[in-house]
Coordinates of C-alpha atoms in Angstrom, one line a residue:
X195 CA -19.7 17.7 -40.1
X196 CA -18.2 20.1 -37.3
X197 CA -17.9 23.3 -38.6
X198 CA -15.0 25.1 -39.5
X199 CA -15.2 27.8 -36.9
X200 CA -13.9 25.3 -34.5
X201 CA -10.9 23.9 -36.3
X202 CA -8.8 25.1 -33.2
X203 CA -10.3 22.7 -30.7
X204 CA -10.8 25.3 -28.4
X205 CA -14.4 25.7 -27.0
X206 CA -14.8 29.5 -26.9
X207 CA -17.1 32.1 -27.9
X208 CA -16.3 31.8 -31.6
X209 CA -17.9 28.3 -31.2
X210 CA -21.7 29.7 -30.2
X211 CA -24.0 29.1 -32.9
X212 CA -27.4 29.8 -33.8
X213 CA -30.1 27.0 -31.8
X214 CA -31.7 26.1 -34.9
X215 CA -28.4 25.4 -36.7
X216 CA -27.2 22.0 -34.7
X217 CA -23.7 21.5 -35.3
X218 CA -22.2 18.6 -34.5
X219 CA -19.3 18.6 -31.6
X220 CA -17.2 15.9 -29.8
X221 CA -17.1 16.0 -26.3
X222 CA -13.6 16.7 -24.9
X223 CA -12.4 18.0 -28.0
X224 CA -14.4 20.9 -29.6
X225 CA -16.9 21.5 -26.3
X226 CA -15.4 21.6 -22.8
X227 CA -17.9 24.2 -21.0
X228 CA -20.9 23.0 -18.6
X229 CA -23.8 21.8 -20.3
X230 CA -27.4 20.7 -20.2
X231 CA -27.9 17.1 -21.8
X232 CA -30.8 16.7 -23.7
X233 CA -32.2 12.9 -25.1
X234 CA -34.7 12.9 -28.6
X235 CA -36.9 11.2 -29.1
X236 CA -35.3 8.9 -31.5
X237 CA -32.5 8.6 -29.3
X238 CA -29.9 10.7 -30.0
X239 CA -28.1 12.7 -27.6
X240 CA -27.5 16.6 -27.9
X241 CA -25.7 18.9 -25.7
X242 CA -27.3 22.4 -24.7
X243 CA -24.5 24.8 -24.2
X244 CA -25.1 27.1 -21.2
X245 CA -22.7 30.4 -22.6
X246 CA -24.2 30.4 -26.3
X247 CA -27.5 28.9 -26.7
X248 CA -25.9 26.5 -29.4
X249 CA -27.4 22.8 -29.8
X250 CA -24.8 19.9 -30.2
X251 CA -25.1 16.0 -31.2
X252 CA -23.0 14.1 -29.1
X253 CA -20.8 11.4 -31.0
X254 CA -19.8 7.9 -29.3
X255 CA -17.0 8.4 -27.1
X256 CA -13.3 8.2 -28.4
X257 CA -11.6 4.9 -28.1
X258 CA -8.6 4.4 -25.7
X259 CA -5.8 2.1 -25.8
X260 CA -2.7 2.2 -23.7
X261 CA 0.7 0.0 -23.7
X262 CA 2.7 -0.2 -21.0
X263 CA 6.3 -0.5 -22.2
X264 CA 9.4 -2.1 -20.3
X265 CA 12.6 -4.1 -21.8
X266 CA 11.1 -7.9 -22.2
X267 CA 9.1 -7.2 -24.7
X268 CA 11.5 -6.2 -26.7
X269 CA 12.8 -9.0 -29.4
X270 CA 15.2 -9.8 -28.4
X271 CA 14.7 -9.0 -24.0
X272 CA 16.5 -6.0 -22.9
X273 CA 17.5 -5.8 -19.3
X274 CA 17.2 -2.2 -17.9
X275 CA 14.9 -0.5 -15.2
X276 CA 13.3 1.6 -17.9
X277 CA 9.3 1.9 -17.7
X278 CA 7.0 3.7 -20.0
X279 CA 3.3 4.1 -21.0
X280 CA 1.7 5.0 -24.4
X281 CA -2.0 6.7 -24.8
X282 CA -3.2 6.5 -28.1
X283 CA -6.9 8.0 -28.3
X284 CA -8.4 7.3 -31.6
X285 CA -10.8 10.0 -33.1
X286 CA -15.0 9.3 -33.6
X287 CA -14.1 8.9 -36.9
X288 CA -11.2 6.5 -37.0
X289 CA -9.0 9.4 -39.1
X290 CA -6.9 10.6 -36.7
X291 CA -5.4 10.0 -32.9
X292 CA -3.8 11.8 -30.0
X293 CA -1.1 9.8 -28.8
X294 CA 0.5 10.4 -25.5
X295 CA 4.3 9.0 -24.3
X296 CA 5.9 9.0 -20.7
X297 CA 8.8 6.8 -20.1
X298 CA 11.4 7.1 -17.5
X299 CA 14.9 5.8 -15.9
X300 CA 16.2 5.0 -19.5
X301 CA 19.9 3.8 -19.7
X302 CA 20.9 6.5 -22.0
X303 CA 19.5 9.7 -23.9
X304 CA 16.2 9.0 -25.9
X305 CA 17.3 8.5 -29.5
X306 CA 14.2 7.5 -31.2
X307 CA 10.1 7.0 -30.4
X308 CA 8.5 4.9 -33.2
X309 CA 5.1 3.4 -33.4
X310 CA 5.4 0.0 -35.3
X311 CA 3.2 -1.9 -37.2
X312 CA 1.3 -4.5 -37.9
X313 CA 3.4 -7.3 -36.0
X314 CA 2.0 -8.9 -33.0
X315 CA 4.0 -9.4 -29.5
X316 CA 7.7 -11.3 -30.1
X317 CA 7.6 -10.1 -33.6
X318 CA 9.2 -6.8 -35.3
X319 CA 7.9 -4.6 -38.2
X320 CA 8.9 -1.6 -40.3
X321 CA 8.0 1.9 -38.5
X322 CA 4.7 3.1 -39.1
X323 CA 4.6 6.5 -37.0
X324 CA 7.9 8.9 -35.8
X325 CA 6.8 10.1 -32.9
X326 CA 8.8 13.5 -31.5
X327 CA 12.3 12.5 -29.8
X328 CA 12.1 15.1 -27.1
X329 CA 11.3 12.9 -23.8
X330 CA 7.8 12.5 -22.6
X331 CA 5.2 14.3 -24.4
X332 CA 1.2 14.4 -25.1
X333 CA -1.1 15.1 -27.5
X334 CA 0.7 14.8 -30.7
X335 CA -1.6 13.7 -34.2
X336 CA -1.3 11.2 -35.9
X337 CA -3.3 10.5 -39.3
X338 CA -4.5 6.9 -39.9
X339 CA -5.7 4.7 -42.9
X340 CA -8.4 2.2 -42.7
X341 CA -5.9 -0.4 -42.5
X342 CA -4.3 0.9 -40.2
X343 CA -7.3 1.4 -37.6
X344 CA -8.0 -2.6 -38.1
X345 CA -4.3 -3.4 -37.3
X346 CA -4.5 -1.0 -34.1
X347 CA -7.6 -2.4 -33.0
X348 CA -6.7 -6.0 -33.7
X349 CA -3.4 -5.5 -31.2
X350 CA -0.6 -5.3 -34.0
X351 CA 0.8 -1.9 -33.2
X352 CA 3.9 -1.6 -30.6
X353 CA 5.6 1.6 -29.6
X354 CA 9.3 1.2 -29.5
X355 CA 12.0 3.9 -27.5
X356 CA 15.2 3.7 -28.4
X357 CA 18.5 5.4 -26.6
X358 CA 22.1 5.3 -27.2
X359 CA 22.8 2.4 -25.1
X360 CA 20.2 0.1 -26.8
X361 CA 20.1 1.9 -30.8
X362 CA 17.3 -1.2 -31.6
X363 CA 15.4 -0.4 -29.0
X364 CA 15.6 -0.3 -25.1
X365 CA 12.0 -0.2 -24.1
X366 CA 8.7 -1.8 -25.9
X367 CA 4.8 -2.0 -25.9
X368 CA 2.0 -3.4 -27.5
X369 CA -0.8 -1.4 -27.8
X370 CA -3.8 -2.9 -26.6
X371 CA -8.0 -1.6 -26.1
X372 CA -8.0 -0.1 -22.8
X373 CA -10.2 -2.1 -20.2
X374 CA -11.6 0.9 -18.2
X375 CA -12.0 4.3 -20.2
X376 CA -9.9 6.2 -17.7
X377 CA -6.9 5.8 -15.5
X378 CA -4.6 7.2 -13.4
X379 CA -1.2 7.2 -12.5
X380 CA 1.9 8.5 -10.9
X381 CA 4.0 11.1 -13.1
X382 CA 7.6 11.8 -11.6
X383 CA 10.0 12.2 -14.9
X384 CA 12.9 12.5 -11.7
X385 CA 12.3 9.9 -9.2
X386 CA 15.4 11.8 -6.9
X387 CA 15.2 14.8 -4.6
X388 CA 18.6 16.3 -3.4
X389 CA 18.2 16.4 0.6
X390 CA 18.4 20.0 0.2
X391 CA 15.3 20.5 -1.7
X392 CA 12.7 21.1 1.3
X393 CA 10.0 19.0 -0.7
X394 CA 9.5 17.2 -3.7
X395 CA 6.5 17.5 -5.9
X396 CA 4.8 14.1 -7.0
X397 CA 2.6 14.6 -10.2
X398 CA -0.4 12.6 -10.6
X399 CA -1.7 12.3 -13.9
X400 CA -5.5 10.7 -15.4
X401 CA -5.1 9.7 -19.2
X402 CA -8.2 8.8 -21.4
X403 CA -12.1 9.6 -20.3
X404 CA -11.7 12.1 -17.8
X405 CA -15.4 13.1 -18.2
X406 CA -16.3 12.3 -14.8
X407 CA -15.3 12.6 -11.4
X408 CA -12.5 10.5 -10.2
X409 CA -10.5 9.9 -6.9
X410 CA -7.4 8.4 -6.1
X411 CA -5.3 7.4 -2.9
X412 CA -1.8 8.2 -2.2
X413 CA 0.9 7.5 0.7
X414 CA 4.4 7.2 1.0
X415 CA 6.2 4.3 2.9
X416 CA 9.7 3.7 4.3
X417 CA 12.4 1.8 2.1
X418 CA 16.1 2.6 3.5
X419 CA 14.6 6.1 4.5
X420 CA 12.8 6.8 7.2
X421 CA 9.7 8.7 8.0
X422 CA 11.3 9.8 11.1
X423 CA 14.5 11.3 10.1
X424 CA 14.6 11.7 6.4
X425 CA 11.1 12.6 5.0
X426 CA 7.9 13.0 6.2
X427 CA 4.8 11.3 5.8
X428 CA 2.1 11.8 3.4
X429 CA -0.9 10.4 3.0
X430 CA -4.2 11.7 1.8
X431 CA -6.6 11.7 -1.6
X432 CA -6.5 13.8 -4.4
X433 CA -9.5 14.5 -6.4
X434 CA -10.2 15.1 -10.2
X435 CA -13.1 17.1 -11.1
X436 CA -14.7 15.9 -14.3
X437 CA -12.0 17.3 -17.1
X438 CA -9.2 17.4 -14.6
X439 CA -6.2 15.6 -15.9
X440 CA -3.5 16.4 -13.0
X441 CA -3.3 16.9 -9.1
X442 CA 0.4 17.1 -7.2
X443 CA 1.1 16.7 -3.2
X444 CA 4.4 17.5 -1.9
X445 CA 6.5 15.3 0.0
X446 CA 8.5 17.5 2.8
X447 CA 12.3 16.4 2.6
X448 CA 13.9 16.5 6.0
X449 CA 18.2 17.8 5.7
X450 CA 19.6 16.4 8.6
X451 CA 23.4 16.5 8.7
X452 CA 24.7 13.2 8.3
X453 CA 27.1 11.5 5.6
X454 CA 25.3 8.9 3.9
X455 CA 24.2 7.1 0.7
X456 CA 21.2 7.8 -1.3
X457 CA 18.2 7.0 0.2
X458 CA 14.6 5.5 -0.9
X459 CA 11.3 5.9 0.0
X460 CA 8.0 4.5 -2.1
X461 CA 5.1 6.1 -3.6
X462 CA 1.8 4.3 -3.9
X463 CA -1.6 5.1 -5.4
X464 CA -4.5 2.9 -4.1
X465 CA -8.1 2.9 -4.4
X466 CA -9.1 4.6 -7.2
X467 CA -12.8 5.7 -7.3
X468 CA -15.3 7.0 -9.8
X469 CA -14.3 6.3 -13.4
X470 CA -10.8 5.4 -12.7
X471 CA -8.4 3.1 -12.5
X472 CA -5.2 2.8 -11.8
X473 CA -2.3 2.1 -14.6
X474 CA 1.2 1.6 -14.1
X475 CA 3.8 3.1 -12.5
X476 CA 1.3 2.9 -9.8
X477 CA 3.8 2.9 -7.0
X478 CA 7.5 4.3 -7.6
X479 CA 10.6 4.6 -5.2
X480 CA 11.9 8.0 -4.9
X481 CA 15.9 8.7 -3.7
X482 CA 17.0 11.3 -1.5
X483 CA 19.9 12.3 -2.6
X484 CA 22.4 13.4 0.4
X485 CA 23.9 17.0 0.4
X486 CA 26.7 15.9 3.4
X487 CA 30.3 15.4 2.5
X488 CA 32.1 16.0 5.8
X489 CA 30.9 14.7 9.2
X490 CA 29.8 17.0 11.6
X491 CA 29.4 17.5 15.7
X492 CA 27.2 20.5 14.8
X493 CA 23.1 19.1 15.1
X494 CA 21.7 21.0 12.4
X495 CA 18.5 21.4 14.8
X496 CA 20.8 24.1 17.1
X497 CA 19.9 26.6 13.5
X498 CA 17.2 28.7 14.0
X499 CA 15.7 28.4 10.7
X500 CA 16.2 24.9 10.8
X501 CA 14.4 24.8 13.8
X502 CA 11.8 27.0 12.5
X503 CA 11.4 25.0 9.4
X504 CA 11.0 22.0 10.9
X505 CA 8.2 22.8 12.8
X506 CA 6.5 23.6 9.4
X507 CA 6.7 20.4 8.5
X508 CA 6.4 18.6 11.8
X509 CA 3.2 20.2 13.0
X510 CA 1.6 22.1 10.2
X511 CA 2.7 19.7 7.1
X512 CA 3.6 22.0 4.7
X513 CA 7.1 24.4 3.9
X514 CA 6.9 27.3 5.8
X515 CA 5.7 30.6 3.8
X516 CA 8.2 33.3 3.6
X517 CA 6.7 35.8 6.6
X518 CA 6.6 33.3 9.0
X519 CA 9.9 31.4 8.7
X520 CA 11.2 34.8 8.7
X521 CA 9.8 36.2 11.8
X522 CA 10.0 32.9 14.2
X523 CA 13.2 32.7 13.5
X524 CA 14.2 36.1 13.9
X525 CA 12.4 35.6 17.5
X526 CA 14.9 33.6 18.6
X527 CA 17.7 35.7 16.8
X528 CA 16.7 38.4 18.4
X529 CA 18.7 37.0 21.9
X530 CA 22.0 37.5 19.7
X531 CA 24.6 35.4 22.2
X532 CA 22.3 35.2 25.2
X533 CA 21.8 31.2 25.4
X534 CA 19.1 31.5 28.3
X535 CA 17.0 34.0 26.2
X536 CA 17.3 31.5 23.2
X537 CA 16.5 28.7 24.8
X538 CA 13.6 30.3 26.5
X539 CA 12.7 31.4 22.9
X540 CA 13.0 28.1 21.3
X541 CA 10.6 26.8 23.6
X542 CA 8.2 29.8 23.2
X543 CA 8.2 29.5 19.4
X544 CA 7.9 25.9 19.6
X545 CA 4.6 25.7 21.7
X546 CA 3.6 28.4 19.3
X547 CA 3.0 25.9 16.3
X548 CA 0.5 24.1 18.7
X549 CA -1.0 26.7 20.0
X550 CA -1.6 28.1 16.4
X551 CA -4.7 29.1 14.9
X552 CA -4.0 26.6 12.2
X553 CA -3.0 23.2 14.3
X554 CA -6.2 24.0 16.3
X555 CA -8.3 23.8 13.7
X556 CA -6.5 20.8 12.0
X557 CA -4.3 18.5 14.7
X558 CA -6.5 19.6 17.6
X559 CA -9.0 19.2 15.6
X560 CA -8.4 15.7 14.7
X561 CA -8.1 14.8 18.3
X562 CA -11.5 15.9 19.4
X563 CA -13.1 14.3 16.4
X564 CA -11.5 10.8 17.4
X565 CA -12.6 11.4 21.4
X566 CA -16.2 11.8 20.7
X567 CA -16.7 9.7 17.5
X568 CA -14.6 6.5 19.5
X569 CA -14.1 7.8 23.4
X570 CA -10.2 7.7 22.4
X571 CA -7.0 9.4 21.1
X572 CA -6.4 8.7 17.4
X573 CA -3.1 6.7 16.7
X574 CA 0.3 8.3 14.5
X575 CA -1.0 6.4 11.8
X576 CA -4.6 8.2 11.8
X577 CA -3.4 11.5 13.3
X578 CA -1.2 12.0 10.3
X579 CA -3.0 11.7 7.1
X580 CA -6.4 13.1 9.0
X581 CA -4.7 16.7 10.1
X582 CA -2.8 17.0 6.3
X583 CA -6.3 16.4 4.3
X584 CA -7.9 19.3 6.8
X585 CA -4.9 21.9 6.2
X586 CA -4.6 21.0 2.5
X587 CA -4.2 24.4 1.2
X588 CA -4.4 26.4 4.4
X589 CA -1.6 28.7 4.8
X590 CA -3.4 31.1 7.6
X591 CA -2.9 34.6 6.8
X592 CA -3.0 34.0 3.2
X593 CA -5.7 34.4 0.3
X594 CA -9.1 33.2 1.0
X595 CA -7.5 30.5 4.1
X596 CA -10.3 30.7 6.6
X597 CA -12.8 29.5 3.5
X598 CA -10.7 27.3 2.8
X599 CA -10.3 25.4 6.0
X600 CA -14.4 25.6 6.9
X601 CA -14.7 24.3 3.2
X602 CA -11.7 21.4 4.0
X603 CA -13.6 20.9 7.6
X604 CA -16.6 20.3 5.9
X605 CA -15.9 18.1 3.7
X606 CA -13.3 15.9 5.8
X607 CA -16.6 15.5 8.6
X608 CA -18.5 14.4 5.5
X609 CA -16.3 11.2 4.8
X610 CA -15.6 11.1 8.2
X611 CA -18.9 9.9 9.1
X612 CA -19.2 7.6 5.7
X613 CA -16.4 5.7 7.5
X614 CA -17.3 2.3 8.1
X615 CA -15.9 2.6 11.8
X616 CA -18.5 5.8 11.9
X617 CA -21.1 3.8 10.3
X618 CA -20.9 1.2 12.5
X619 CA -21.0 2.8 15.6
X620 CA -23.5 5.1 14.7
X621 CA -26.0 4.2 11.9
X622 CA -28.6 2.2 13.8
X623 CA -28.8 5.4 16.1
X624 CA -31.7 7.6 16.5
X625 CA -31.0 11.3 16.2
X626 CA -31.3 11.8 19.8
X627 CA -29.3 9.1 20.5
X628 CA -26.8 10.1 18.3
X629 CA -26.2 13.3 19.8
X630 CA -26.3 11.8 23.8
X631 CA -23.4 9.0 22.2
X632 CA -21.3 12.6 20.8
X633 CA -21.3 14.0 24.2
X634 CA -21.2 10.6 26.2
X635 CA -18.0 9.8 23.8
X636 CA -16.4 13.6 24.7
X637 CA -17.0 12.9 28.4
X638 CA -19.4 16.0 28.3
X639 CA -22.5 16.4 30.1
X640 CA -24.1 19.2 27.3
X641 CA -27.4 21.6 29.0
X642 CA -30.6 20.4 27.8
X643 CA -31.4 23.1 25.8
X644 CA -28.3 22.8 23.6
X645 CA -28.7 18.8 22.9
X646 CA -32.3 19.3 22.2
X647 CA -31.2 22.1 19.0
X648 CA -29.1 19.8 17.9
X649 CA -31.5 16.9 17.7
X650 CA -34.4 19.1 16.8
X651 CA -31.9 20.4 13.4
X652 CA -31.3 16.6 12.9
X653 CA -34.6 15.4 12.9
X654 CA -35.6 19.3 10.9
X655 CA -32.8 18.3 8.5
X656 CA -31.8 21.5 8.8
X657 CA -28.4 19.8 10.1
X658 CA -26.5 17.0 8.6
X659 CA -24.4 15.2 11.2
X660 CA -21.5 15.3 9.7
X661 CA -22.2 19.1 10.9
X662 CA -23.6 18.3 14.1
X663 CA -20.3 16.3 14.7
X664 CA -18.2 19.5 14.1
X665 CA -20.6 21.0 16.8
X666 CA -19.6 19.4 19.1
X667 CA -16.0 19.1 18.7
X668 CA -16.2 23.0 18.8
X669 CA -17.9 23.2 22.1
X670 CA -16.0 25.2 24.3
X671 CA -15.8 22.8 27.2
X672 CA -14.7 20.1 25.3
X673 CA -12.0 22.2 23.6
X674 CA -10.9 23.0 27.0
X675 CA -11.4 19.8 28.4
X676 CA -9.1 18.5 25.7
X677 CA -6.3 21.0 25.2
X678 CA -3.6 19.3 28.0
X679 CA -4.1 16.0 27.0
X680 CA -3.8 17.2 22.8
X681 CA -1.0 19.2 23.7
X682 CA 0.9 16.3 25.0
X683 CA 0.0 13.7 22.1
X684 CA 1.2 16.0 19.9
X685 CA 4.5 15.9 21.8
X686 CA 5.0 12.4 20.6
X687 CA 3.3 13.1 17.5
X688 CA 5.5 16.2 16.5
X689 CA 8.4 16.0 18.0
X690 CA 9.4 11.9 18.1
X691 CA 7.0 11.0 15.0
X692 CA 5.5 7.7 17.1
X693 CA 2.6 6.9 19.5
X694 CA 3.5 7.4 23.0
X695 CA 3.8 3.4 23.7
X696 CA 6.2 3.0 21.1
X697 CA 9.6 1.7 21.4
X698 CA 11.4 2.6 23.6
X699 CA 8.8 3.4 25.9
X700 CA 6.5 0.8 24.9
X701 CA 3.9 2.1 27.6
X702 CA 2.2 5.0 28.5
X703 CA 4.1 5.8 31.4
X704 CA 6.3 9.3 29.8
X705 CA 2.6 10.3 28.7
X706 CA 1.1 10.2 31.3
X707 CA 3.8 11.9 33.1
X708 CA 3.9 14.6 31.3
X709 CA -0.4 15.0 30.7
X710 CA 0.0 15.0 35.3
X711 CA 2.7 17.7 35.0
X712 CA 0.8 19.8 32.6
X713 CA -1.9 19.7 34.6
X714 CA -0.5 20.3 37.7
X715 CA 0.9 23.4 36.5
X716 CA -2.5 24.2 35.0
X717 CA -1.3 24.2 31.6
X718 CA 1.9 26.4 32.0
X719 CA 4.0 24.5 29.6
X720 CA 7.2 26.9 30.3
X721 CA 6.8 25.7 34.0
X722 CA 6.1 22.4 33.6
X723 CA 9.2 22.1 31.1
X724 CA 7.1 19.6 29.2
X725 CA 8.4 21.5 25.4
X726 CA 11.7 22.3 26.6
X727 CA 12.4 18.2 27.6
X728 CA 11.3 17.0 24.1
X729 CA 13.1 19.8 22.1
X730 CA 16.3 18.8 24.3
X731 CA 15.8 15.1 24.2
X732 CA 18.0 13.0 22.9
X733 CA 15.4 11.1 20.6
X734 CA 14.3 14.2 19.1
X735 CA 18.2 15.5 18.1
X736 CA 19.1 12.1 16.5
X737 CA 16.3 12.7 13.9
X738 CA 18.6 15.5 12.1
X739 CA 22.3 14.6 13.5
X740 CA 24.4 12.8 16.5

């Protein structure tokens, strides 16, 4: 039996005991902290703790089962939009359970949460369990009989949520062994965002095993809102390291000034990998909820801050911190009335977000990576989600940022080069013909003594080349040969939100304009008026007003 020292489930140093006394723990419950796993010879498994010394046996793993709860199963059907999932994680022993409840978009207030048993789907039985009538909740005990146990296992328990508007019972679920041991999914107990708000925080929650490792997927899509004008895009992966239960990303909320209905936009998780899986709500539509109640001439892009902000969330994906909204925008403040110092402000401050420390290690970034993996530009659709997993995090000037972003570097070049499109390209290469392709792809002609490190730290393994390929996209001719034609992607990129051959162009004639004019000027933005046209233009002012 566990000893009594542990009776608060909290692995601590009141839990260390002596090697040679061999308590017995449950993983997950009493025992959290890294451990050395030890087989004997009979079989059984015991868990060497790392802070005390103390030996544990390991019992089988808990057993999971989930029910996912909506208004036809109720008896009789109930027609409402409400959704709701139930955890129930029954003990070793089959005494006890921890069940979890998350439900949302009921009709009315929550009135009741009962546990119901034994009566199979279509059919209705007394109340076994109360469970606590104060919205979604986890972790609360219940205390089972044998009978019990058989009736859960044998599918004959249904959790039931009642509200005011449906007193028998609104939403319902029958409980059933989970399939995979773990799985995750999305958490938003308010699926609206006034327009206001700057950004919305979606939770993302795993429920059962969360023993090992575990990644998931997410992106947002348009419904009646628009990437371009009401949100903006995110898309990237959120990993859970083993024990980890919840991650968040942020979805930047764009406050343009027009009168207009609620608007939606749709969450999805996809492509779960490790231990999980993914259980519903899987995907979810999220409203903006507009702030505007009189029409206006004003363009709310003509505000400083709003100008500022923007470019936040338009070039480095993320709310601005507090120092640096504050001191671009008091840039262009500083002109007072004078509207040819403030326009030749906005422009400065503008081309400052590109030229930033932080976009050239994450957008510019992204751009070299594509022109010497593929000997081309990346598209919106890769640029996007590639520059917000490197900057995840990265607020430069802030805590341990430059860390960070090698560590986020790092890693993106490490699943970079897992890509199939990478592997394919590259796999069947030797290691000095994968370094002559890099350079080939970057249009660079690299001294012999500098491709030859490279290969010899390749074939030394004293390189991986995932590293190599940061390498190269760091080499300062490549860099230079690749700031014009970056700075003007990211016009269309930032500024518009499309590829340059998009409607209305639909060719690459305004890019390539621009990329000759840049040049021309030898990379004098302010002369070649490049900023200044696509802050004025008239596609970039509709995205916030008329």
């Amino acid at each position: 039996t566990t000893d009594s020292r542990l009776a608060d489930n909290v692995a601590d140093n009141l839990d260390k005991f002596d090697v040679n006394e061999s308590e017995s723990l449950v993983i997950g419950r009493d025992f959290g902290i890294t451990t050395d796993i030890q087989t004997s010879p009979a079989g059984t498994l015991y868990v060497v703790s790392l802070s005390g010394g103390a030996v544990y046996e390991v019992f089988p793993k808990s057993q999971l089962f989930v029910a996912n709860l909506d208004g036809s199963q109720e008896t009789p059907p109930v027609a409402t939009n409400a959704r709701g999932t139930a955890t129930l994680l029954l003990d070793k022993d089959e005494t006890s359970a921890l069940v979890s409840l998350r439900f949302r978009n009921l009709t009315a207030a929550e009135t009741f949460a009962k546990i119901h048993g034994p009566a199979a789907a279509g059919q209705t039985a007394s109340p076994e369990f109360d469970l606590p009538s104060t919205g979604n909740f986890s972790d609360f005990k219940i205390t089972l009989t044998p009978q019990q146990v058989s009736d859960l296992k044998a599918g004959l328990f249904y959790v039931n949520v009642r509200s005011a508007a449906f007193p028998a019972g609104e939403i319902r679920g029958q409980f059933g062994a989970a399939a995979q041991p773990s799985v995750v999914q999305l958490d938003v107990a308010d699926p609206s965002v006034s327009e206001g708000a700057g950004s919305k925080t979606v939770n993302v929650i795993r429920l059962g095993d969360t023993s090992a490792a575990a990644s998931v997927d997410y992106a947002t899509s348009d419904g009646t809102a628009s990437e371009r004008t009401d949100y903006t895009t995110a898309r990237g992966t959120l990993r859970f390291a083993p024990g980890e239960t919840q991650k968040s990303f942020d979805v930047l909320i764009t406050d343009d000034n027009l009168v207009e209905p609620s608007e939606g936009f749709v969450v999805t998780l996809s492509n779960p990998t490790g231990s999980a899986t993914l259980n519903s709500p899987s995907s979810i539509a999220l409203a903006i909820l507009d702030n505007d109640t009189v029409p206006s001439a004003a363009n709310p892009i003509d505000d400083s801050q709003f100008f500022v902000r923007q470019h936040y969330h338009d070039f480095l994906n993320r709310e601005p911190d507090a120092a640096g909204l504050q001191f671009w925008t008091n840039e262009i403040e500083s002109c007072g009335a004078n509207a040819a110092c403030r326009e030749v402000k906005r422009v400065n401050v503008s081309a400052a977000f590109f030229l930033s420390i932080e976009f050239q290690n994450t957008g510019s970034l992204v751009q070299r990576l594509y022109r010497e993996s593929f000997a081309r530009q990346p598209r919106y659709n890769e640029f996007i989600p590639d520059t917000q997993e490197i900057g995840r995090g990265v607020v430069v000037g802030q805590g341990n940022w430059q860390q960070q972003l090698d560590a986020n570097k790092q890693s993106f070049a490490d699943a970079w080069v897992a890509r199939p499109s990478f592997k394919s390209a590259f796999d069947s290469l030797s290691n000095f013909d994968f370094v002559n392709r890099l350079y080939a792809n970057a249009g660079l002609t690299p001294a012999t003594a500098e491709r030859d490190a490279l290969v010899s730290a390749l074939d030394n393994k004293t390189k991986t080349r995932s590293r190599v390929l940061l390498d190269v996209s760091d080499n300062t001719a490549f860099t230079q040969q690749e700031f014009n034609p970056a700075f003007v992607l990211v016009e269309y990129f930032g500024y518009l939100r499309r590829n340059p051959d998009d409607p209305p162009d639909n060719n690459r004639s305004g890019y390539d304009f621009w990329l000759a004019k840049l040049n021309q000027f030898g990379g004098d933005f302010i002369a070649a008026e490049m900023v200044k046209a696509f802050i004025s233009s008239t596609e970039y002012r509709k995205r916030f007003g008329q």
